[in-house]
């Protein structure tokens, strides 16, 4: 069964706008990771946040983690057409294998 | 750098046939994984391996067999393919527990 669930399922934004997606999970975690998947391709690791961290940045990406609410958010700032993809959160819960959510599909309109 | 490669990229097979999907990584990563991706289900773990000769079942292992005689290879075999196994299959690896995964490009398998 999936540990993480993303919200919303789909998101459409204008180029230059920010995109925010959320992930909720059920059990305690070691870390939470976000991945991007372009159409027809494999998943690409974007960022990892550990359970003792609250916020992390990587370029235009900002990830937050609230372990008390068992939730995380991914913010993509100043979106570009190349950001059009599906985004997945994945939780690592002490057993070295990741559990993925169903993903958020982001469409960036020119 | 080759990284992690999957073959074939596309495969059509008939119900009841045995088919093997290949996965090869060039980094000597300890951990390797097989996932299937289906619309509405996200990625589901089929089998994983912590090292050569160590494999374990994931969430949806029925109908699949894996082996890992060498660290770099982790083939997935469908013993008798069924239509419900039509899916996109991804292989992934990670060096250490707690690292991010690196994924292959996937194999799109159609069982007719």
XYZ file of N, CA and C in Angstrom:
666
model
N 0.853 -1.187 0.000
C 0.000 0.000 0.000
C 0.892 1.241 0.000
N 0.367 2.344 -0.563
C 1.165 3.544 -0.658
C 1.234 4.230 0.686
N 2.404 4.700 1.021
C 2.598 5.428 2.253
C 2.272 6.890 2.048
N 2.760 7.461 0.931
C 2.553 8.873 0.691
C 1.425 9.118 -0.284
N 0.720 10.223 -0.077
C -0.337 10.627 -1.005
C -0.150 12.086 -1.337
N -0.076 12.387 -2.644
C 0.124 13.765 -3.068
C -1.205 14.466 -3.302
N -1.155 15.749 -3.134
C -2.320 16.594 -3.361
C -1.830 17.941 -3.886
N -2.392 18.485 -4.982
C -3.491 17.909 -5.760
C -3.001 16.807 -6.707
N -3.919 16.144 -7.367
C -3.541 15.139 -8.353
C -2.982 15.803 -9.597
N -3.520 16.987 -9.923
C -3.061 17.708 -11.113
C -3.081 19.201 -10.830
N -2.178 19.895 -11.506
C -1.982 21.325 -11.269
C -1.588 21.964 -12.596
N -2.264 23.068 -12.947
C -1.919 23.773 -14.175
C -1.622 25.226 -13.815
N -0.455 25.705 -14.205
C -0.051 27.062 -13.842
C 0.559 27.758 -15.055
N 0.659 29.071 -14.937
C 1.271 29.879 -15.988
C 2.774 29.941 -15.732
N 3.533 29.997 -16.789
C 4.986 30.127 -16.674
C 5.307 31.339 -15.795
N 6.253 31.167 -14.892
C 6.631 32.248 -13.992
C 5.946 32.183 -12.637
N 4.816 31.464 -12.577
C 4.113 31.315 -11.294
C 4.800 30.233 -10.453
N 4.406 30.204 -9.189
C 4.903 29.164 -8.289
C 3.938 27.983 -8.280
N 4.490 26.796 -8.078
C 3.675 25.577 -7.979
C 3.921 24.944 -6.624
N 2.851 24.624 -5.927
C 2.970 23.971 -4.631
C 2.188 22.674 -4.633
N 2.817 21.622 -4.156
C 2.128 20.349 -4.015
C 2.452 19.775 -2.637
N 1.536 18.978 -2.150
C 1.642 18.462 -0.791
C 1.670 16.947 -0.780
N 2.248 16.428 0.279
C 2.354 14.981 0.452
C 2.019 14.662 1.898
N 1.119 13.714 2.099
C 0.831 13.251 3.452
C 1.207 11.783 3.550
N 1.640 11.368 4.722
C 2.053 9.980 4.912
C 1.536 9.478 6.245
N 1.697 8.181 6.471
C 0.979 7.570 7.592
C 1.873 7.169 8.763
N 3.072 6.669 8.484
C 3.897 6.157 9.575
C 5.152 7.005 9.732
N 5.894 6.773 10.784
C 7.105 7.560 11.021
C 8.135 7.271 9.932
N 8.972 8.248 9.667
C 9.911 8.134 8.552
C 11.329 8.501 8.984
N 12.310 8.000 8.227
C 13.698 8.449 8.347
C 13.907 9.693 7.505
N 13.380 9.644 6.295
C 13.477 10.781 5.401
C 12.343 10.734 4.387
N 12.157 11.839 3.709
C 11.152 11.941 2.656
C 11.847 12.518 1.429
N 11.518 11.963 0.282
C 12.197 12.369 -0.949
C 11.163 12.792 -1.991
N 11.595 13.682 -2.871
C 10.753 14.091 -3.995
C 11.458 13.726 -5.291
N 10.646 13.235 -6.236
C 11.144 12.837 -7.537
C 10.314 13.504 -8.635
N 10.939 13.683 -9.784
C 10.251 14.207 -10.962
C 10.277 13.138 -12.050
N 9.190 13.029 -12.786
C 9.135 12.117 -13.918
C 8.575 12.855 -15.126
N 9.415 12.986 -16.132
C 8.947 13.519 -17.402
C 8.268 12.396 -18.178
N 7.375 12.771 -19.059
C 6.565 11.799 -19.782
C 7.435 10.755 -20.472
N 7.171 9.489 -20.189
C 7.874 8.404 -20.842
C 9.282 8.150 -20.330
N 9.640 8.781 -19.233
C 11.001 8.629 -18.719
C 10.988 8.050 -17.315
N 12.188 7.748 -16.824
C 12.323 7.289 -15.447
C 12.231 8.444 -14.463
N 12.161 8.104 -13.191
C 12.082 9.136 -12.164
C 13.468 9.690 -11.869
N 13.499 10.975 -11.567
C 14.748 11.646 -11.243
C 14.652 12.192 -9.820
N 15.648 11.874 -9.014
C 15.670 12.336 -7.626
C 15.906 13.839 -7.584
N 15.037 14.549 -6.841
C 15.161 16.002 -6.742
C 15.782 16.426 -5.421
N 15.234 15.939 -4.330
C 15.651 16.453 -3.026
C 15.251 15.463 -1.939
N 16.049 15.408 -0.899
C 15.797 14.526 0.241
C 15.790 15.374 1.487
N 14.814 15.188 2.343
C 14.761 15.898 3.619
C 14.653 14.868 4.733
N 15.498 14.998 5.724
C 15.542 14.025 6.804
C 14.505 14.393 7.872
N 14.189 13.436 8.693
C 13.103 13.627 9.662
C 13.406 14.714 10.687
N 14.695 15.032 10.885
C 15.048 16.082 11.853
C 15.218 17.454 11.185
N 14.886 17.544 9.915
C 14.957 18.809 9.191
C 13.550 19.334 8.950
N 13.424 20.652 8.862
C 12.106 21.258 8.658
C 11.973 21.863 7.269
N 13.096 22.293 6.723
C 13.030 22.953 5.419
C 14.352 22.713 4.698
N 14.233 22.602 3.370
C 15.442 22.416 2.578
C 15.238 23.092 1.221
N 16.335 23.647 0.684
C 16.270 24.329 -0.600
C 17.251 23.689 -1.566
N 16.852 23.697 -2.834
C 17.763 23.288 -3.886
C 17.366 24.046 -5.145
N 18.148 25.057 -5.492
C 17.802 25.883 -6.651
C 16.430 26.524 -6.484
N 15.521 26.248 -7.405
C 14.160 26.798 -7.336
C 13.198 25.923 -6.527
N 13.712 24.906 -5.896
C 12.880 23.992 -5.118
C 13.005 24.296 -3.631
N 11.850 24.254 -2.968
C 11.835 24.394 -1.518
C 10.933 23.293 -0.965
N 11.484 22.514 -0.052
C 10.727 21.423 0.552
C 10.592 21.705 2.046
N 9.405 21.469 2.562
C 9.185 21.549 4.002
C 8.708 20.196 4.502
N 8.964 19.953 5.763
C 8.536 18.707 6.390
C 7.985 19.013 7.774
N 6.795 18.535 8.032
C 6.175 18.674 9.354
C 5.859 17.269 9.861
N 6.738 16.746 10.694
C 6.562 15.361 11.151
C 5.384 15.233 12.122
N 5.019 16.312 12.766
C 3.872 16.230 13.688
C 2.570 16.057 12.913
N 2.522 16.626 11.711
C 1.344 16.485 10.851
C 1.530 15.396 9.802
N 2.702 14.801 9.788
C 3.029 13.780 8.781
C 2.733 14.316 7.376
N 3.350 15.450 7.082
C 3.118 16.052 5.777
C 4.363 16.789 5.303
N 4.434 16.935 3.988
C 5.529 17.648 3.345
C 4.959 18.454 2.190
N 5.666 19.510 1.824
C 5.262 20.262 0.644
C 6.473 20.526 -0.226
N 6.226 20.577 -1.515
C 7.253 20.921 -2.503
C 6.784 22.179 -3.214
N 7.639 23.193 -3.182
C 7.361 24.446 -3.875
C 8.367 24.610 -4.999
N 7.850 24.851 -6.190
C 8.702 25.181 -7.334
C 8.457 26.646 -7.637
N 9.485 27.455 -7.518
C 9.312 28.885 -7.764
C 9.628 29.223 -9.216
N 9.000 30.298 -9.699
C 9.256 30.815 -11.048
C 9.260 29.688 -12.073
N 8.138 29.012 -12.184
C 8.085 27.801 -13.004
C 8.391 28.083 -14.476
N 8.893 27.025 -15.111
C 9.248 27.081 -16.535
C 8.534 25.946 -17.252
N 8.466 26.036 -18.553
C 7.828 24.964 -19.333
C 8.493 23.613 -19.063
N 9.804 23.644 -18.831
C 10.548 22.403 -18.585
C 10.176 21.742 -17.256
N 9.459 22.464 -16.396
C 9.011 21.883 -15.128
C 7.769 21.015 -15.309
N 7.183 21.037 -16.492
C 6.024 20.180 -16.768
C 6.435 18.727 -16.600
N 5.795 18.039 -15.650
C 6.189 16.678 -15.298
C 5.249 16.181 -14.207
N 5.437 14.942 -13.825
C 4.773 14.413 -12.630
C 5.767 14.413 -11.488
N 5.286 14.750 -10.307
C 6.137 14.838 -9.129
C 5.623 13.852 -8.088
N 6.563 13.091 -7.532
C 6.221 12.051 -6.568
C 6.956 12.279 -5.264
N 6.244 12.093 -4.169
C 6.939 12.018 -2.890
C 7.152 10.547 -2.556
N 8.191 10.277 -1.798
C 8.514 8.908 -1.412
C 9.037 8.921 0.013
N 8.567 7.988 0.804
C 8.971 7.947 2.206
C 9.886 6.759 2.473
N 10.856 6.998 3.317
C 11.840 5.998 3.717
C 11.606 5.750 5.208
N 11.103 4.553 5.514
C 10.649 4.300 6.886
C 11.411 3.168 7.554
N 12.697 3.319 7.736
C 13.506 2.385 8.527
C 13.756 1.031 7.894
N 13.297 0.811 6.693
C 13.505 -0.510 6.114
C 14.113 -0.426 4.722
N 14.793 0.666 4.469
C 15.622 0.940 3.286
C 14.941 0.811 1.943
N 13.614 0.663 1.919
C 12.951 0.715 0.632
C 11.922 1.836 0.661
N 11.797 2.529 -0.462
C 10.911 3.678 -0.524
C 9.497 3.273 -0.889
N 8.545 4.039 -0.360
C 7.151 3.873 -0.715
C 6.693 5.162 -1.390
N 6.163 5.032 -2.605
C 5.827 6.197 -3.421
C 4.333 6.505 -3.388
N 4.026 7.793 -3.510
C 2.655 8.212 -3.714
C 2.286 8.111 -5.188
N 1.050 8.487 -5.507
C 0.540 8.371 -6.877
C 0.942 9.553 -7.748
N 1.466 10.617 -7.141
C 2.020 11.706 -7.920
C 1.090 12.871 -8.180
N 1.690 14.026 -8.443
C 0.987 15.233 -8.883
C 1.479 15.571 -10.276
N 0.554 15.727 -11.209
C 0.925 16.096 -12.574
C 0.876 17.607 -12.700
N 2.009 18.198 -13.039
C 2.112 19.654 -13.157
C 2.253 20.026 -14.626
N 1.409 20.937 -15.069
C 1.494 21.468 -16.428
C 1.786 22.952 -16.331
N 2.865 23.379 -16.975
C 3.230 24.793 -16.983
C 2.908 25.344 -18.364
N 1.996 26.303 -18.415
C 1.541 26.886 -19.682
C 2.414 28.078 -20.045
N 2.769 28.148 -21.312
C 3.618 29.261 -21.785
C 2.836 30.564 -21.866
N 28.630 8.430 -18.758
C 28.515 7.373 -17.768
C 27.197 6.673 -17.950
N 27.217 5.313 -17.996
C 26.023 4.561 -18.329
C 25.027 4.604 -17.191
N 25.481 4.505 -15.933
C 24.551 4.572 -14.827
C 23.791 3.288 -14.661
N 22.490 3.362 -14.856
C 21.627 2.197 -14.710
C 20.852 2.017 -16.001
N 20.971 0.867 -16.609
C 20.349 0.632 -17.901
C 19.388 -0.534 -17.817
N 18.270 -0.374 -18.496
C 17.261 -1.417 -18.566
C 17.096 -1.852 -20.005
N 16.860 -3.141 -20.177
C 16.575 -3.635 -21.515
C 15.603 -4.795 -21.432
N 14.727 -4.962 -22.452
C 14.570 -4.038 -23.560
C 13.808 -2.790 -23.145
N 13.721 -1.830 -24.008
C 12.961 -0.606 -23.747
C 11.461 -0.873 -23.919
N 11.148 -1.674 -24.913
C 9.758 -2.068 -25.179
C 9.727 -3.572 -25.438
N 8.632 -4.203 -24.978
C 8.501 -5.644 -25.181
C 7.028 -5.987 -25.290
N 6.709 -6.768 -26.323
C 5.365 -7.328 -26.450
C 5.507 -8.832 -26.362
N 4.736 -9.459 -25.499
C 4.809 -10.899 -25.351
C 3.411 -11.484 -25.247
N 3.329 -12.768 -25.411
C 2.026 -13.424 -25.358
C 1.763 -13.986 -23.966
N 0.514 -14.086 -23.630
C 0.111 -14.682 -22.358
C 0.711 -16.080 -22.226
N 1.267 -16.334 -21.060
C 1.833 -17.658 -20.787
C 3.321 -17.777 -21.064
N 3.878 -16.842 -21.772
C 5.314 -16.902 -22.081
C 6.138 -16.372 -20.907
N 7.356 -16.878 -20.847
C 8.303 -16.363 -19.863
C 9.067 -15.199 -20.485
N 9.245 -14.152 -19.712
C 9.992 -13.004 -20.220
C 10.884 -12.465 -19.111
N 12.074 -12.043 -19.490
C 13.030 -11.505 -18.518
C 13.373 -10.070 -18.873
N 13.258 -9.212 -17.885
C 13.648 -7.822 -18.030
C 14.999 -7.639 -17.342
N 15.895 -6.962 -18.040
C 17.256 -6.838 -17.536
C 17.492 -5.473 -16.906
N 18.343 -5.482 -15.888
C 18.743 -4.239 -15.229
C 20.218 -4.339 -14.882
N 20.969 -3.331 -15.282
C 22.409 -3.336 -15.047
C 22.835 -1.958 -14.555
N 23.609 -1.946 -13.449
C 24.116 -0.669 -12.944
C 25.640 -0.724 -12.859
N 26.247 0.433 -13.071
C 27.711 0.490 -13.198
C 28.400 1.032 -11.947
N 27.618 1.321 -10.875
C 28.236 1.962 -9.714
C 28.567 1.025 -8.556
N 28.193 -0.256 -8.643
C 28.322 -1.172 -7.505
C 27.452 -0.745 -6.324
N 26.302 -0.179 -6.624
C 25.341 0.134 -5.567
C 24.883 -1.152 -4.895
N 24.749 -1.080 -3.569
C 24.341 -2.267 -2.823
C 22.888 -2.638 -3.097
N 22.027 -1.629 -3.077
C 20.599 -1.876 -3.123
C 20.053 -1.722 -4.541
N 19.193 -2.662 -4.926
C 18.506 -2.573 -6.208
C 17.044 -2.941 -6.026
N 16.216 -2.378 -6.887
C 14.760 -2.479 -6.709
C 14.080 -2.632 -8.065
N 12.961 -3.314 -8.058
C 12.064 -3.348 -9.210
C 10.705 -2.817 -8.789
N 10.226 -1.836 -9.570
C 8.903 -1.281 -9.377
C 8.104 -1.442 -10.669
N 6.795 -1.498 -10.522
C 5.928 -1.377 -11.679
C 5.080 -0.118 -11.511
N 4.795 0.525 -12.631
C 4.024 1.756 -12.585
C 2.778 1.602 -13.440
N 1.655 1.741 -12.804
C 0.367 1.634 -13.481
C -0.460 2.858 -13.151
N -1.272 3.261 -14.124
C -2.135 4.420 -13.926
C -3.018 4.191 -12.704
N -3.052 5.177 -11.830
C -3.903 5.078 -10.656
C -3.270 4.381 -9.469
N -2.111 3.732 -9.690
C -1.457 3.017 -8.585
C -0.086 3.584 -8.257
N 0.397 4.510 -9.005
C 1.731 5.010 -8.745
C 2.759 3.914 -8.957
N 3.807 3.925 -8.161
C 4.855 2.900 -8.253
C 4.667 1.905 -7.122
N 4.689 0.645 -7.486
C 4.563 -0.411 -6.494
C 5.793 -1.312 -6.553
N 6.312 -1.618 -5.386
C 7.546 -2.392 -5.284
C 7.265 -3.872 -5.523
N 8.045 -4.471 -6.417
C 7.873 -5.890 -6.732
C 8.857 -6.732 -5.909
N 10.142 -6.453 -6.071
C 11.210 -7.128 -5.345
C 12.338 -6.146 -5.098
N 13.150 -6.433 -4.109
C 14.326 -5.632 -3.868
C 15.463 -6.517 -3.388
N 16.655 -5.925 -3.401
C 17.851 -6.674 -3.038
C 18.815 -5.750 -2.308
N 19.330 -6.221 -1.179
C 20.264 -5.419 -0.395
C 21.718 -5.678 -0.778
N 21.952 -6.782 -1.470
C 23.314 -7.141 -1.868
C 23.207 -8.369 -2.764
N 24.330 -8.762 -3.340
C 24.338 -9.983 -4.154
C 23.839 -11.157 -3.311
N 22.998 -11.961 -3.914
C 22.425 -13.166 -3.301
C 21.454 -12.890 -2.158
N 21.060 -11.634 -1.979
C 20.055 -11.292 -0.969
C 18.902 -10.581 -1.665
N 17.741 -11.245 -1.707
C 16.567 -10.632 -2.323
C 15.377 -10.803 -1.398
N 14.383 -9.941 -1.582
C 13.195 -10.027 -0.739
C 11.997 -9.496 -1.489
N 10.834 -9.958 -1.091
C 9.591 -9.571 -1.751
C 9.177 -8.167 -1.346
N 8.548 -7.491 -2.317
C 7.956 -6.203 -2.042
C 6.461 -6.338 -1.892
N 5.762 -5.354 -2.400
C 4.312 -5.261 -2.237
C 3.548 -6.186 -3.178
N 4.053 -6.380 -4.411
C 3.328 -7.143 -5.424
C 4.225 -8.172 -6.102
N 4.728 -9.188 -5.391
C 5.712 -10.111 -5.952
C 5.148 -11.283 -6.751
N 3.845 -11.542 -6.643
C 3.291 -12.760 -7.240
C 3.452 -12.748 -8.753
N 3.978 -13.877 -9.283
C 4.167 -14.020 -10.719
C 5.529 -13.558 -11.201
N 6.355 -13.077 -10.283
C 7.685 -12.571 -10.635
C 8.770 -13.343 -9.878
N 9.935 -13.412 -10.506
C 11.103 -14.022 -9.876
C 12.293 -13.119 -10.136
N 13.167 -12.984 -9.152
C 14.388 -12.208 -9.346
C 15.585 -13.045 -8.927
N 16.742 -12.578 -9.362
C 18.000 -13.162 -8.919
C 19.025 -12.049 -8.862
N 20.073 -12.268 -8.074
C 21.132 -11.259 -8.033
C 22.443 -11.985 -7.741
N 22.968 -12.642 -8.759
C 24.228 -13.378 -8.604
C 25.418 -12.429 -8.631
N 25.267 -11.280 -9.304
C 26.315 -10.265 -9.330
C 25.740 -8.939 -8.854
N 26.538 -8.145 -8.195
C 26.074 -6.872 -7.641
C 25.450 -5.992 -8.710
N 26.002 -6.006 -9.914
C 25.583 -5.046 -10.927
C 24.332 -5.433 -11.692
N 23.884 -6.678 -11.584
C 22.741 -7.131 -12.375
C 21.592 -7.583 -11.497
N 20.388 -7.239 -11.919
C 19.211 -7.612 -11.135
C 18.061 -7.899 -12.108
N 18.066 -9.056 -12.761
C 17.012 -9.357 -13.726
C 15.689 -9.711 -13.062
N 14.621 -9.353 -13.730
C 13.264 -9.658 -13.277
C 12.612 -10.575 -14.306
N 12.132 -11.722 -13.860
C 11.513 -12.694 -14.762
C 10.031 -12.856 -14.453
N 9.237 -12.768 -15.491
C 7.823 -13.109 -15.397
C 7.724 -14.552 -15.862
N 7.379 -15.438 -14.954
C 7.447 -16.873 -15.249
C 6.423 -17.293 -16.293
N 5.225 -16.751 -16.212
C 4.154 -17.068 -17.158
C 3.305 -15.796 -17.270
N 3.636 -14.982 -18.245
C 3.067 -13.643 -18.316
C 1.531 -13.641 -18.403
N 0.935 -12.713 -17.705
C -0.518 -12.514 -17.757
C -0.813 -11.075 -18.187
N -2.011 -10.830 -18.672
C -2.368 -9.480 -19.138
C -2.270 -8.447 -18.022
N -2.511 -8.889 -16.793
C -2.445 -7.952 -15.659
C -1.008 -7.484 -15.384
N -0.043 -8.134 -16.017
C 1.345 -7.722 -15.859
C 1.772 -6.718 -16.929
N 0.843 -6.327 -17.782
C 1.099 -5.222 -18.702
C 1.324 -3.964 -17.868
N 2.498 -3.359 -18.039
C 2.861 -2.244 -17.171
C 4.169 -1.634 -17.660
N 4.582 -0.577 -16.992
C 5.923 -0.041 -17.179
C 6.743 -0.448 -15.953
N 7.881 -1.070 -16.204
C 8.717 -1.588 -15.133
C 9.975 -0.735 -14.990
N 10.235 -0.335 -13.761
C 11.414 0.474 -13.483
C 12.344 -0.261 -12.525
N 13.596 -0.216 -12.867
C 14.648 -0.690 -11.988
C 15.291 0.538 -11.342
N 15.734 0.398 -10.106
C 16.374 1.509 -9.415
C 17.482 0.966 -8.532
N 18.404 1.836 -8.175
C 19.470 1.431 -7.267
C 19.789 2.573 -6.312
N 20.399 2.223 -5.193
C 20.902 3.225 -4.268
C 22.139 2.645 -3.605
N 23.082 3.509 -3.224
C 24.325 3.028 -2.631
C 24.089 2.593 -1.191
N 23.485 3.481 -0.412
C 23.298 3.226 1.006
C 21.847 3.437 1.384
N 21.439 2.777 2.420
C 20.126 3.051 2.980
C 20.069 4.517 3.383
N 19.031 5.214 2.988
C 18.918 6.635 3.308
C 19.318 7.540 2.162
N 19.875 6.972 1.092
C 20.189 7.766 -0.104
C 18.966 7.875 -1.004
N 19.060 8.775 -1.977
C 18.054 8.798 -3.031
C 18.276 7.658 -4.001
N 17.231 7.342 -4.743
C 17.338 6.299 -5.755
C 17.775 6.888 -7.090
N 18.422 6.052 -7.909
C 18.638 6.363 -9.308
C 17.835 5.354 -10.106
N 17.012 5.856 -11.013
C 16.128 5.000 -11.791
C 16.653 4.775 -13.202
N 16.323 3.602 -13.736
C 16.517 3.363 -15.149
C 15.401 4.026 -15.945
N 15.489 3.900 -17.266
C 14.521 4.552 -18.151
C 13.217 3.783 -18.293
N 13.196 2.554 -17.795
C 11.965 1.783 -17.802
C 11.854 0.826 -18.978
N 11.053 -0.214 -18.769
C 10.676 -1.146 -19.839
C 9.156 -1.155 -19.911
N 8.637 -0.844 -21.090
C 7.186 -0.893 -21.278
C 6.832 -2.266 -21.795
N 6.158 -3.051 -20.977
C 5.806 -4.432 -21.315
C 4.315 -4.526 -21.592
N 4.002 -5.134 -22.733
C 2.609 -5.394 -23.098
C 2.424 -6.888 -23.243
N 1.459 -7.433 -22.531
C 1.145 -8.855 -22.616
C -0.183 -8.990 -23.358
N -0.121 -9.712 -24.493
C -1.334 -9.818 -25.338
C -1.903 -11.239 -25.294
